[in-house]
CSV table of C-alpha atoms in Angstrom, one decimal:
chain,number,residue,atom,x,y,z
A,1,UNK,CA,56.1,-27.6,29.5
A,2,UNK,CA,54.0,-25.1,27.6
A,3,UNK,CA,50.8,-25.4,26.9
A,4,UNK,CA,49.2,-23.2,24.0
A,5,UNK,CA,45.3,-22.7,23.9
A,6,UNK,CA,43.2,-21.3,21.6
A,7,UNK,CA,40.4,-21.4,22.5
A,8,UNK,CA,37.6,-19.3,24.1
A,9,UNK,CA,37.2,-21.2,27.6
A,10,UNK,CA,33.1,-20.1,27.5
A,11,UNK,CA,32.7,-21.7,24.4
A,12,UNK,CA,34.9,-24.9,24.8
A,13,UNK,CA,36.4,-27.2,27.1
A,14,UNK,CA,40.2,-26.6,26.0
A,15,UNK,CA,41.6,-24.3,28.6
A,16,UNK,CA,39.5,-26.3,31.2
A,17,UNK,CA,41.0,-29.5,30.4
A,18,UNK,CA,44.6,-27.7,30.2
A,19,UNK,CA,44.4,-26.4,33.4
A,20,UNK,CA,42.8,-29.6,35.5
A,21,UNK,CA,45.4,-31.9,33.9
A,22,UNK,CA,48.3,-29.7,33.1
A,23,UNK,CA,51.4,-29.8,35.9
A,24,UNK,CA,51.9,-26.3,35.7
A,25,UNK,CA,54.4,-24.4,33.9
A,26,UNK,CA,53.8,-21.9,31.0
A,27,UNK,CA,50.7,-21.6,29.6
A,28,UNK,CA,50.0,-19.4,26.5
A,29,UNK,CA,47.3,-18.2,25.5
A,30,UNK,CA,46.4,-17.0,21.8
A,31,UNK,CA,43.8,-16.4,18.7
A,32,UNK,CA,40.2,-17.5,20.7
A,33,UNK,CA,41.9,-18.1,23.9
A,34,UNK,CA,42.6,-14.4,24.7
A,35,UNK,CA,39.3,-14.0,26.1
A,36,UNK,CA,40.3,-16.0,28.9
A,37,UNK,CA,42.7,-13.2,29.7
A,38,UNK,CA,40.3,-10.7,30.3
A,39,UNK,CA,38.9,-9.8,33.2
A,40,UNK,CA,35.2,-9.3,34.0
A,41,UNK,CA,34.0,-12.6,32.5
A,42,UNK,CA,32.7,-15.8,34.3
A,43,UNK,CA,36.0,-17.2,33.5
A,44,UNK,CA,38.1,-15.3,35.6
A,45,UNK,CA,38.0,-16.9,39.1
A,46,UNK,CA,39.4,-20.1,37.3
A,47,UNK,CA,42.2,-17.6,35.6
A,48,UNK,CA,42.8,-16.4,38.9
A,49,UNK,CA,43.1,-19.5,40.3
A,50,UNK,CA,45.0,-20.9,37.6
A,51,UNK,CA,47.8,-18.4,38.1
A,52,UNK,CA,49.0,-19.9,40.7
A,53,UNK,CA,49.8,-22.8,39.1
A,54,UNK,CA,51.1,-21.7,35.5
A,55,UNK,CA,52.7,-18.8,34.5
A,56,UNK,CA,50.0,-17.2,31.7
A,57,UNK,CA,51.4,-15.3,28.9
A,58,UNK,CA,48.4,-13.6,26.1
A,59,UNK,CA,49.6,-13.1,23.0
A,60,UNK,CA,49.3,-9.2,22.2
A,61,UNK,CA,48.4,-9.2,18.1
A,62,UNK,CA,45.4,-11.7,19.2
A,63,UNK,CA,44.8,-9.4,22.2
A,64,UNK,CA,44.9,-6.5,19.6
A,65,UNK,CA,42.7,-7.9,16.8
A,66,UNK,CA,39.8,-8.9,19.3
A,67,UNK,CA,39.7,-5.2,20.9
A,68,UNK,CA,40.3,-6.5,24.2
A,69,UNK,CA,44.2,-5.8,24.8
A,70,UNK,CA,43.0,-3.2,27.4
A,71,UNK,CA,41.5,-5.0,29.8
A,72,UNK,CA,44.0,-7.7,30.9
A,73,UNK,CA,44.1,-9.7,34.4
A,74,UNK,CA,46.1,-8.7,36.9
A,75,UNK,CA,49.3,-11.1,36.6
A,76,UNK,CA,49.0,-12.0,32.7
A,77,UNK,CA,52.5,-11.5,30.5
A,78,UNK,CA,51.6,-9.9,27.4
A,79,UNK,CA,53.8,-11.8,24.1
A,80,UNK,CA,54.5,-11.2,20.4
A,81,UNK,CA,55.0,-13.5,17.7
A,82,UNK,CA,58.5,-13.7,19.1
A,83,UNK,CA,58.1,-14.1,22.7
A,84,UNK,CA,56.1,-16.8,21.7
A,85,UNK,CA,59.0,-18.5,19.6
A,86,UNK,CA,60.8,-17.7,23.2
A,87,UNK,CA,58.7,-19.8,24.8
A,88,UNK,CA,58.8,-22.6,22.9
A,89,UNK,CA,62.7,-23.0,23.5
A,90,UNK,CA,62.4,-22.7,26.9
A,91,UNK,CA,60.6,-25.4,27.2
A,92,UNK,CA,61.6,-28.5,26.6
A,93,UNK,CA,57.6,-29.5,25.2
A,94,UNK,CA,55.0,-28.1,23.9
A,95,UNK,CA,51.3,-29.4,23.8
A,96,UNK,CA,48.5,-27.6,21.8
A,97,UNK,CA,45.4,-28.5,23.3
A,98,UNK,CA,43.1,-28.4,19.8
B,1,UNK,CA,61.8,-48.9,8.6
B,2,UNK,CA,63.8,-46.1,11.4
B,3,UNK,CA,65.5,-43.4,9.4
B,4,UNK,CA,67.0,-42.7,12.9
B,5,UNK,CA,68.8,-43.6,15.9
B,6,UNK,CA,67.0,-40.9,18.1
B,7,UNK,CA,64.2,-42.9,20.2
B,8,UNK,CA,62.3,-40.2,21.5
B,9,UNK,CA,58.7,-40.4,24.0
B,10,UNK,CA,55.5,-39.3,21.7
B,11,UNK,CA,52.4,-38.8,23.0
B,12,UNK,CA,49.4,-38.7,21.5
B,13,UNK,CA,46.7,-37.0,22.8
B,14,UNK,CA,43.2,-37.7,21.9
B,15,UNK,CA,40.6,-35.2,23.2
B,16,UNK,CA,37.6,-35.5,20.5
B,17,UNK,CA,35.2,-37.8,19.9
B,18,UNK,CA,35.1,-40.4,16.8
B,19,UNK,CA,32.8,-39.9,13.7
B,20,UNK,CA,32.0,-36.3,13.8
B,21,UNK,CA,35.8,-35.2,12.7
B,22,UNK,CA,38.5,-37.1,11.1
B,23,UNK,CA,40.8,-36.4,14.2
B,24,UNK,CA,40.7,-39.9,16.0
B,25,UNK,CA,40.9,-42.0,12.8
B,26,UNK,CA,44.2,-39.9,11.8
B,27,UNK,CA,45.3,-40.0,15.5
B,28,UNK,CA,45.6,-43.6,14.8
B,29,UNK,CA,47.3,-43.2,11.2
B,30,UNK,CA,50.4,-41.6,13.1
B,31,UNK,CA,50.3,-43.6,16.0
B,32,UNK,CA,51.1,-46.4,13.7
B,33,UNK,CA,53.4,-45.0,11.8
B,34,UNK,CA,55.3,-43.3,15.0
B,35,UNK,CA,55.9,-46.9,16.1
B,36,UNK,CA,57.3,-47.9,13.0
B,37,UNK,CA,59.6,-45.5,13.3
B,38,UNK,CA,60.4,-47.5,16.7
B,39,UNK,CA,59.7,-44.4,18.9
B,40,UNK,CA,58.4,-44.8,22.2
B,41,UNK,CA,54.6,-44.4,22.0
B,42,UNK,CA,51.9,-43.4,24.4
B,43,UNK,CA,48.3,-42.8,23.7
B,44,UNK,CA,45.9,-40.6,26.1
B,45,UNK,CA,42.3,-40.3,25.3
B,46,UNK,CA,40.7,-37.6,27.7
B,47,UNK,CA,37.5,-35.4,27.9
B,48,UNK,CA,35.5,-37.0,24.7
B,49,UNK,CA,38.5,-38.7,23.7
B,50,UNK,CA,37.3,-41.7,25.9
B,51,UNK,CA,34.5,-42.0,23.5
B,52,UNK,CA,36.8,-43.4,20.8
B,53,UNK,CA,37.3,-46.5,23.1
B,54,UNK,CA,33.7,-47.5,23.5
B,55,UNK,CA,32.5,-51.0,22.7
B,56,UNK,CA,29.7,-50.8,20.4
B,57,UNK,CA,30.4,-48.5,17.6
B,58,UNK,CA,28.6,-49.5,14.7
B,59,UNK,CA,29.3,-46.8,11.7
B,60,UNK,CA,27.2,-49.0,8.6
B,61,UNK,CA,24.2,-46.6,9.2
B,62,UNK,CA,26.4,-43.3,8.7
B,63,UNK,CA,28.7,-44.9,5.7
B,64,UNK,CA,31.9,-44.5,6.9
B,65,UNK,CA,34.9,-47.1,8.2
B,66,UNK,CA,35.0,-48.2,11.5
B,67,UNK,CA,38.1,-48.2,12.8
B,68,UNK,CA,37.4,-48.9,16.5
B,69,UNK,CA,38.4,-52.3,16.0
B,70,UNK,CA,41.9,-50.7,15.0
B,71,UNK,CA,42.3,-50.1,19.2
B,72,UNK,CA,42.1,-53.8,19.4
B,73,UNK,CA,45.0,-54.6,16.9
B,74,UNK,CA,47.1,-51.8,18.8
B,75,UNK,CA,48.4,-54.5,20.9
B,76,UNK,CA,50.1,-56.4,17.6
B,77,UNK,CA,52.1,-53.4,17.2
B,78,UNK,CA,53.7,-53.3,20.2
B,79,UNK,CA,51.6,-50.1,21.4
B,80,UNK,CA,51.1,-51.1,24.2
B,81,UNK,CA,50.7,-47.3,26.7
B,82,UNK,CA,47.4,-46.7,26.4
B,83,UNK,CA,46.1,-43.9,29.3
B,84,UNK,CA,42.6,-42.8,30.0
B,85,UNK,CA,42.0,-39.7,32.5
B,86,UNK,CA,39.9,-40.9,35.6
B,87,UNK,CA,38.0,-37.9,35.5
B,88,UNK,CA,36.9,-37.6,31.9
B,89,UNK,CA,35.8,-41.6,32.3
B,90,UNK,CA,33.8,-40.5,35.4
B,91,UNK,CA,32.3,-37.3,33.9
B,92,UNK,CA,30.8,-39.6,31.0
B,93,UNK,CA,29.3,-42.3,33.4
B,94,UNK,CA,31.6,-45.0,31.8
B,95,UNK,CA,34.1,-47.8,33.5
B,96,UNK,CA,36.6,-49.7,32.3
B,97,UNK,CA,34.1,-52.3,30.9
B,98,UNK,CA,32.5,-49.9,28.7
B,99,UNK,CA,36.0,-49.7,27.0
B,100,UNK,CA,37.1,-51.7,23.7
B,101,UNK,CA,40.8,-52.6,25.5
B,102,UNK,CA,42.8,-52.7,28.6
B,103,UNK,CA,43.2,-49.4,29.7
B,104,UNK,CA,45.5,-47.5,32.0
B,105,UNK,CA,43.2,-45.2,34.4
B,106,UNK,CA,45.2,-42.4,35.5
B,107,UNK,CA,43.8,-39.3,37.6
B,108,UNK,CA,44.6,-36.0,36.4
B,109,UNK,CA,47.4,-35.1,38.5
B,110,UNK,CA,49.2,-38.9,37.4
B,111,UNK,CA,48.7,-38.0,33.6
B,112,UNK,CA,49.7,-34.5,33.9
B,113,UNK,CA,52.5,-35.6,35.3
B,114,UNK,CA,53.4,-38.0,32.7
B,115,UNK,CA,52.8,-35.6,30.2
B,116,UNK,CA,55.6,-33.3,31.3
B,117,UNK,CA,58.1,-36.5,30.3
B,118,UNK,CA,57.6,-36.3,27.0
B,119,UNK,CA,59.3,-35.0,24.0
B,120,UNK,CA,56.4,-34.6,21.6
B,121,UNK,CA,53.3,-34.2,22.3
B,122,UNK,CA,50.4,-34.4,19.2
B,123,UNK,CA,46.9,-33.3,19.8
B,124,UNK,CA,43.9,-34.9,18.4
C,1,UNK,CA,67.2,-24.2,17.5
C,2,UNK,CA,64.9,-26.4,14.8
C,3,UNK,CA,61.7,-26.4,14.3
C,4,UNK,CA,58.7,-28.3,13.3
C,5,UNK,CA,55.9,-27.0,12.6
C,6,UNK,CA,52.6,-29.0,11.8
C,7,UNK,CA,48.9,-26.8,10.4
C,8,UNK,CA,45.8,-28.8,11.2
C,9,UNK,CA,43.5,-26.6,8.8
C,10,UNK,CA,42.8,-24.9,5.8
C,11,UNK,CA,43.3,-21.0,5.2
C,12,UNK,CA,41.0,-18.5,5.7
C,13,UNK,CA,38.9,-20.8,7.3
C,14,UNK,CA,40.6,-21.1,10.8
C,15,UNK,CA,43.4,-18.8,12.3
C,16,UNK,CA,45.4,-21.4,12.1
C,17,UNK,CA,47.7,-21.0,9.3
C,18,UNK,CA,48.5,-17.6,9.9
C,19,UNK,CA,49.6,-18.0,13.5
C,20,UNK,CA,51.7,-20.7,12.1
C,21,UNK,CA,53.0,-18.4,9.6
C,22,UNK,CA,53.9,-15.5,11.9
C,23,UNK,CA,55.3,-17.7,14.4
C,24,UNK,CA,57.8,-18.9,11.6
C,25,UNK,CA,58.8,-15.3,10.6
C,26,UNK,CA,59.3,-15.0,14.1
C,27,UNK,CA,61.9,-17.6,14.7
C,28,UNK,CA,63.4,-17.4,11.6
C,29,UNK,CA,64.1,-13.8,12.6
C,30,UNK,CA,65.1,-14.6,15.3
C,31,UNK,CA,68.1,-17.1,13.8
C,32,UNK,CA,65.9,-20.2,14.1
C,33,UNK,CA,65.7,-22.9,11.6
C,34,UNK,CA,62.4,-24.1,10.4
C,35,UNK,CA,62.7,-27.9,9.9
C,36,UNK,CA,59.8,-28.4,7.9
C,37,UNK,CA,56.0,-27.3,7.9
C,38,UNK,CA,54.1,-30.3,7.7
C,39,UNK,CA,50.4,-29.6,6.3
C,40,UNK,CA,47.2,-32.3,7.5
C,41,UNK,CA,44.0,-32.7,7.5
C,42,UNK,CA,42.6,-30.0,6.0
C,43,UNK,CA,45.8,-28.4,6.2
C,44,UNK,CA,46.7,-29.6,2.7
C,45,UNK,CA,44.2,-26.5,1.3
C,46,UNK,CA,47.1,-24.1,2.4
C,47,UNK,CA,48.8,-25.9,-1.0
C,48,UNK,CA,46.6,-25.3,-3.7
C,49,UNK,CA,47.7,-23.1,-6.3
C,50,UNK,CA,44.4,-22.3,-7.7
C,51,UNK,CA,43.8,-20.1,-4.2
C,52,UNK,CA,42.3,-17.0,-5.7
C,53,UNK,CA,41.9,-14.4,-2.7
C,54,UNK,CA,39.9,-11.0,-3.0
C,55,UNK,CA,43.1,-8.4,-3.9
C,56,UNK,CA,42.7,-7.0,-0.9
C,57,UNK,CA,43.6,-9.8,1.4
C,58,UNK,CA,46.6,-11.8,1.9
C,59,UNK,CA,47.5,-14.8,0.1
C,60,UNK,CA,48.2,-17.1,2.5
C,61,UNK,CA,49.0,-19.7,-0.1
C,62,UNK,CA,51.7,-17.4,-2.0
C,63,UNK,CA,52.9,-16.0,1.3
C,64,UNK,CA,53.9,-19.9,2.3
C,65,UNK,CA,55.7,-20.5,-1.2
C,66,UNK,CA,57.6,-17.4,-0.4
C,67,UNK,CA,58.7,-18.0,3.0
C,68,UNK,CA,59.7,-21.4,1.7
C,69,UNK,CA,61.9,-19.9,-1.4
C,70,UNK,CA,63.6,-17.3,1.2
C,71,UNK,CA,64.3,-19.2,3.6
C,72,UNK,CA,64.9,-23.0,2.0
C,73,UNK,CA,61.8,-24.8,4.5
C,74,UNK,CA,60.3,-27.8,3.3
C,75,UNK,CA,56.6,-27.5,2.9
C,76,UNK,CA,55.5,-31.1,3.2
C,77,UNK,CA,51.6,-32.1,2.2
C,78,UNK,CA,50.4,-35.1,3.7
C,79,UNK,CA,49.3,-37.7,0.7
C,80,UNK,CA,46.2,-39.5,2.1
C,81,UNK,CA,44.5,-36.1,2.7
C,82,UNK,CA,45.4,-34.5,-0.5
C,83,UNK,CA,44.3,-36.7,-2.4
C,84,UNK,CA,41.2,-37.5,-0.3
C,85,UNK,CA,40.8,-33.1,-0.9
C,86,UNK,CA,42.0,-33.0,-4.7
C,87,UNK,CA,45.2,-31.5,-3.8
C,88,UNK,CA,47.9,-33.1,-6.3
C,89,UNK,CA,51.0,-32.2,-8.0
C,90,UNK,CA,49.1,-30.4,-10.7
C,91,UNK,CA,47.7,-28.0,-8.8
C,92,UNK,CA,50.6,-28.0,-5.9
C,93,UNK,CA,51.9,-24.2,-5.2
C,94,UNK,CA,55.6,-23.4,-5.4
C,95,UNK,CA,57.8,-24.7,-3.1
C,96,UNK,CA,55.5,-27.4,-1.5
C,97,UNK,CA,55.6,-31.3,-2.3
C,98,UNK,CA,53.6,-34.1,-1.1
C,99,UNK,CA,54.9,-37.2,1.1
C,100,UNK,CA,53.3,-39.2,3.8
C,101,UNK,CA,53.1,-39.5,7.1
C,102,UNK,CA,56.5,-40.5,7.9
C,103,UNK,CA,57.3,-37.2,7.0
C,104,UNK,CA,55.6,-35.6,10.0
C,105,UNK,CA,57.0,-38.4,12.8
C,106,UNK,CA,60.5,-37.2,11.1
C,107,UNK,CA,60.1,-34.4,12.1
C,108,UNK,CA,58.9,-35.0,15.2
C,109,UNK,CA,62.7,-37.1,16.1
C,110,UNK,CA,65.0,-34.5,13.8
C,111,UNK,CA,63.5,-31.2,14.9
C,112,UNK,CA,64.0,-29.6,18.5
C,113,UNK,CA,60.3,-28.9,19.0
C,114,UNK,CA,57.2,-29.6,17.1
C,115,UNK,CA,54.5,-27.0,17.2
C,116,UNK,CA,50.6,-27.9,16.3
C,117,UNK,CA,48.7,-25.4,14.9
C,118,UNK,CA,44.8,-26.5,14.3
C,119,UNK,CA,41.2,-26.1,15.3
């Protein structure tokens, strides 16, 4: 399934809860939840870890308006509006984890 | 009351606690209407979701309806899949007795799993 | 494929509704049919037609009615939070109408997938 985030995991639980619970699979990441895609935070062990259980896409306008589209980690698929409508066909759920 | 043939697995998953938003009083809303539409329905409450299940909620002091009695009266309606995350329970220092009804206790890897089965999935 | 689309908050507020909206152009561009946009909580601010943005920002409100008109969606506003937020027929925006919850499990069983946008 894909899960889509959007929140900032050092302010909220969201992306935490996504990844201990979630059965792998795609996981997108977009408006506050970009930050998780960057590296250099406390965050990005977990990311790192998390990769090899989901396959992490960031969407790039998010990426873009928070001035962090440079500085992506390692393993992290870059999306637009429509690679996100992409990867909701794909999958045959979706789950927003508000 | 169906407008349709198509039985299809919702879940509803509730995440936040009760009172401070209106997300777990409208969770409820749709979960009740979702089974009148004769769908097959399944309720998770996780992180301070499990908080919505808690015996003793008394709202007279803060003015607003409780509804926590509503989890009670699930039953009536033939909801019957209600899942709570082991871990979240745990992580709050509650049990199953601390809860307003019978519960399912899942771990984390059980409910993601069940998760993936579903067709729709709505957040609260 | 057919979509559902469901927006949790109000505009300008949260990011929300313009995800939701881009998203939308997106599939639509991309051939996809958009169900219906189902608008809760305080979702149902995205319908008021007394929005009065600064000129120089986007009207999120219009920009909804207009995607709606193009493209023939159905902009549904749930009833028990309108009215709980003052949002009623007389000052609904083009294009959107308000119905009840039903409206949103429909959409649930008729469309494909049902995406959540919220807080």
């Amino acid at each position: 399934m894909l899960h889509i985030v959007n929140k900032s995991p050092l302010g909220h639980a969201a992306l935490d809860s996504c990844m201990r619970v979630g059965d792998g699979g795609d996981l997108l990441l977009i408006e506050d939840a970009v930050y998780a895609a960057t590296a250099g935070t406390l965050f990005e062990p977990l990311m790192r870890d998390a990769l090899n259980r989901f396959k992490v896409y960031a969407l790039q306008p998010d990426l873009e308006a928070r001035g962090v589209a440079a500085n992506l980690i390692q393993g992290i698929t870059v999306v637009d509006y429509g690679g996100f409508v992409d990867l909701v066909t794909q999958n045959k759920t979706c789950q927003s984890w508000l | 009351m169906s407008e349709s043939n198509t039985t299809k697995k919702f879940m509803f998953v509730n995440r936040k606690p009760p009172h401070g938003t209106i997300y777990a009083l409208e969770s409820l809303e749709v979960v009740l209407i979702t089974a009148a539409f004769d769908q097959d329905v399944s309720l998770v409450f996780m992180d301070d979701g499990v908080y919505q299940l808690r015996k003793g909620q008394q709202t007279q002091g803060i003015e607003t309806k409780n509804f926590s009695s509503t989890y009670r009266a699930l039953d009536g309606y033939d909801i019957e899949k209600l899942y709570v995350e082991k871990e979240s329970l745990e992580a709050r220092g509650l049990t199953e007795d601390d809860l307003l009804v019978d519960v399912m206790v899942l771990d984390r890897t059980a409910l993601g799993a069940l998760m993936n089965q579903q067709d729709v999935v709505l957040s609260f | 494929m057919k979509f559902g689309i469901v927006i949790n908050e109000g505009p300008y507020q949260h990011q929300a509704s313009d995800t939701a909206y881009l998203f939308c152009k997106a599939a639509l561009a991309k051939g996809h049919e958009i169900f219906r946009v189902f608008f809760y909580h305080d979702g149902v601010n995205n319908a008021s037609r007394l929005t009065e943005p600064p000129q120089d920002d986007r009207n999120i409100v219009a920009r909804w009615s207009k995607l709606a008109e193009e493209h023939g969606i159905d902009l549904v506003v749930c009833v028990a939070a309108a009215l709980r937020r003052g949002i009623k027929d007389e000052n609904l925006a083009r294009g959107f109408r308000i119905s009840g919850l039903g409206q949103l499990v429909e959409a649930g069983i008729q469309a494909d997938r049902l995406v959540t946008f919220g807080d």
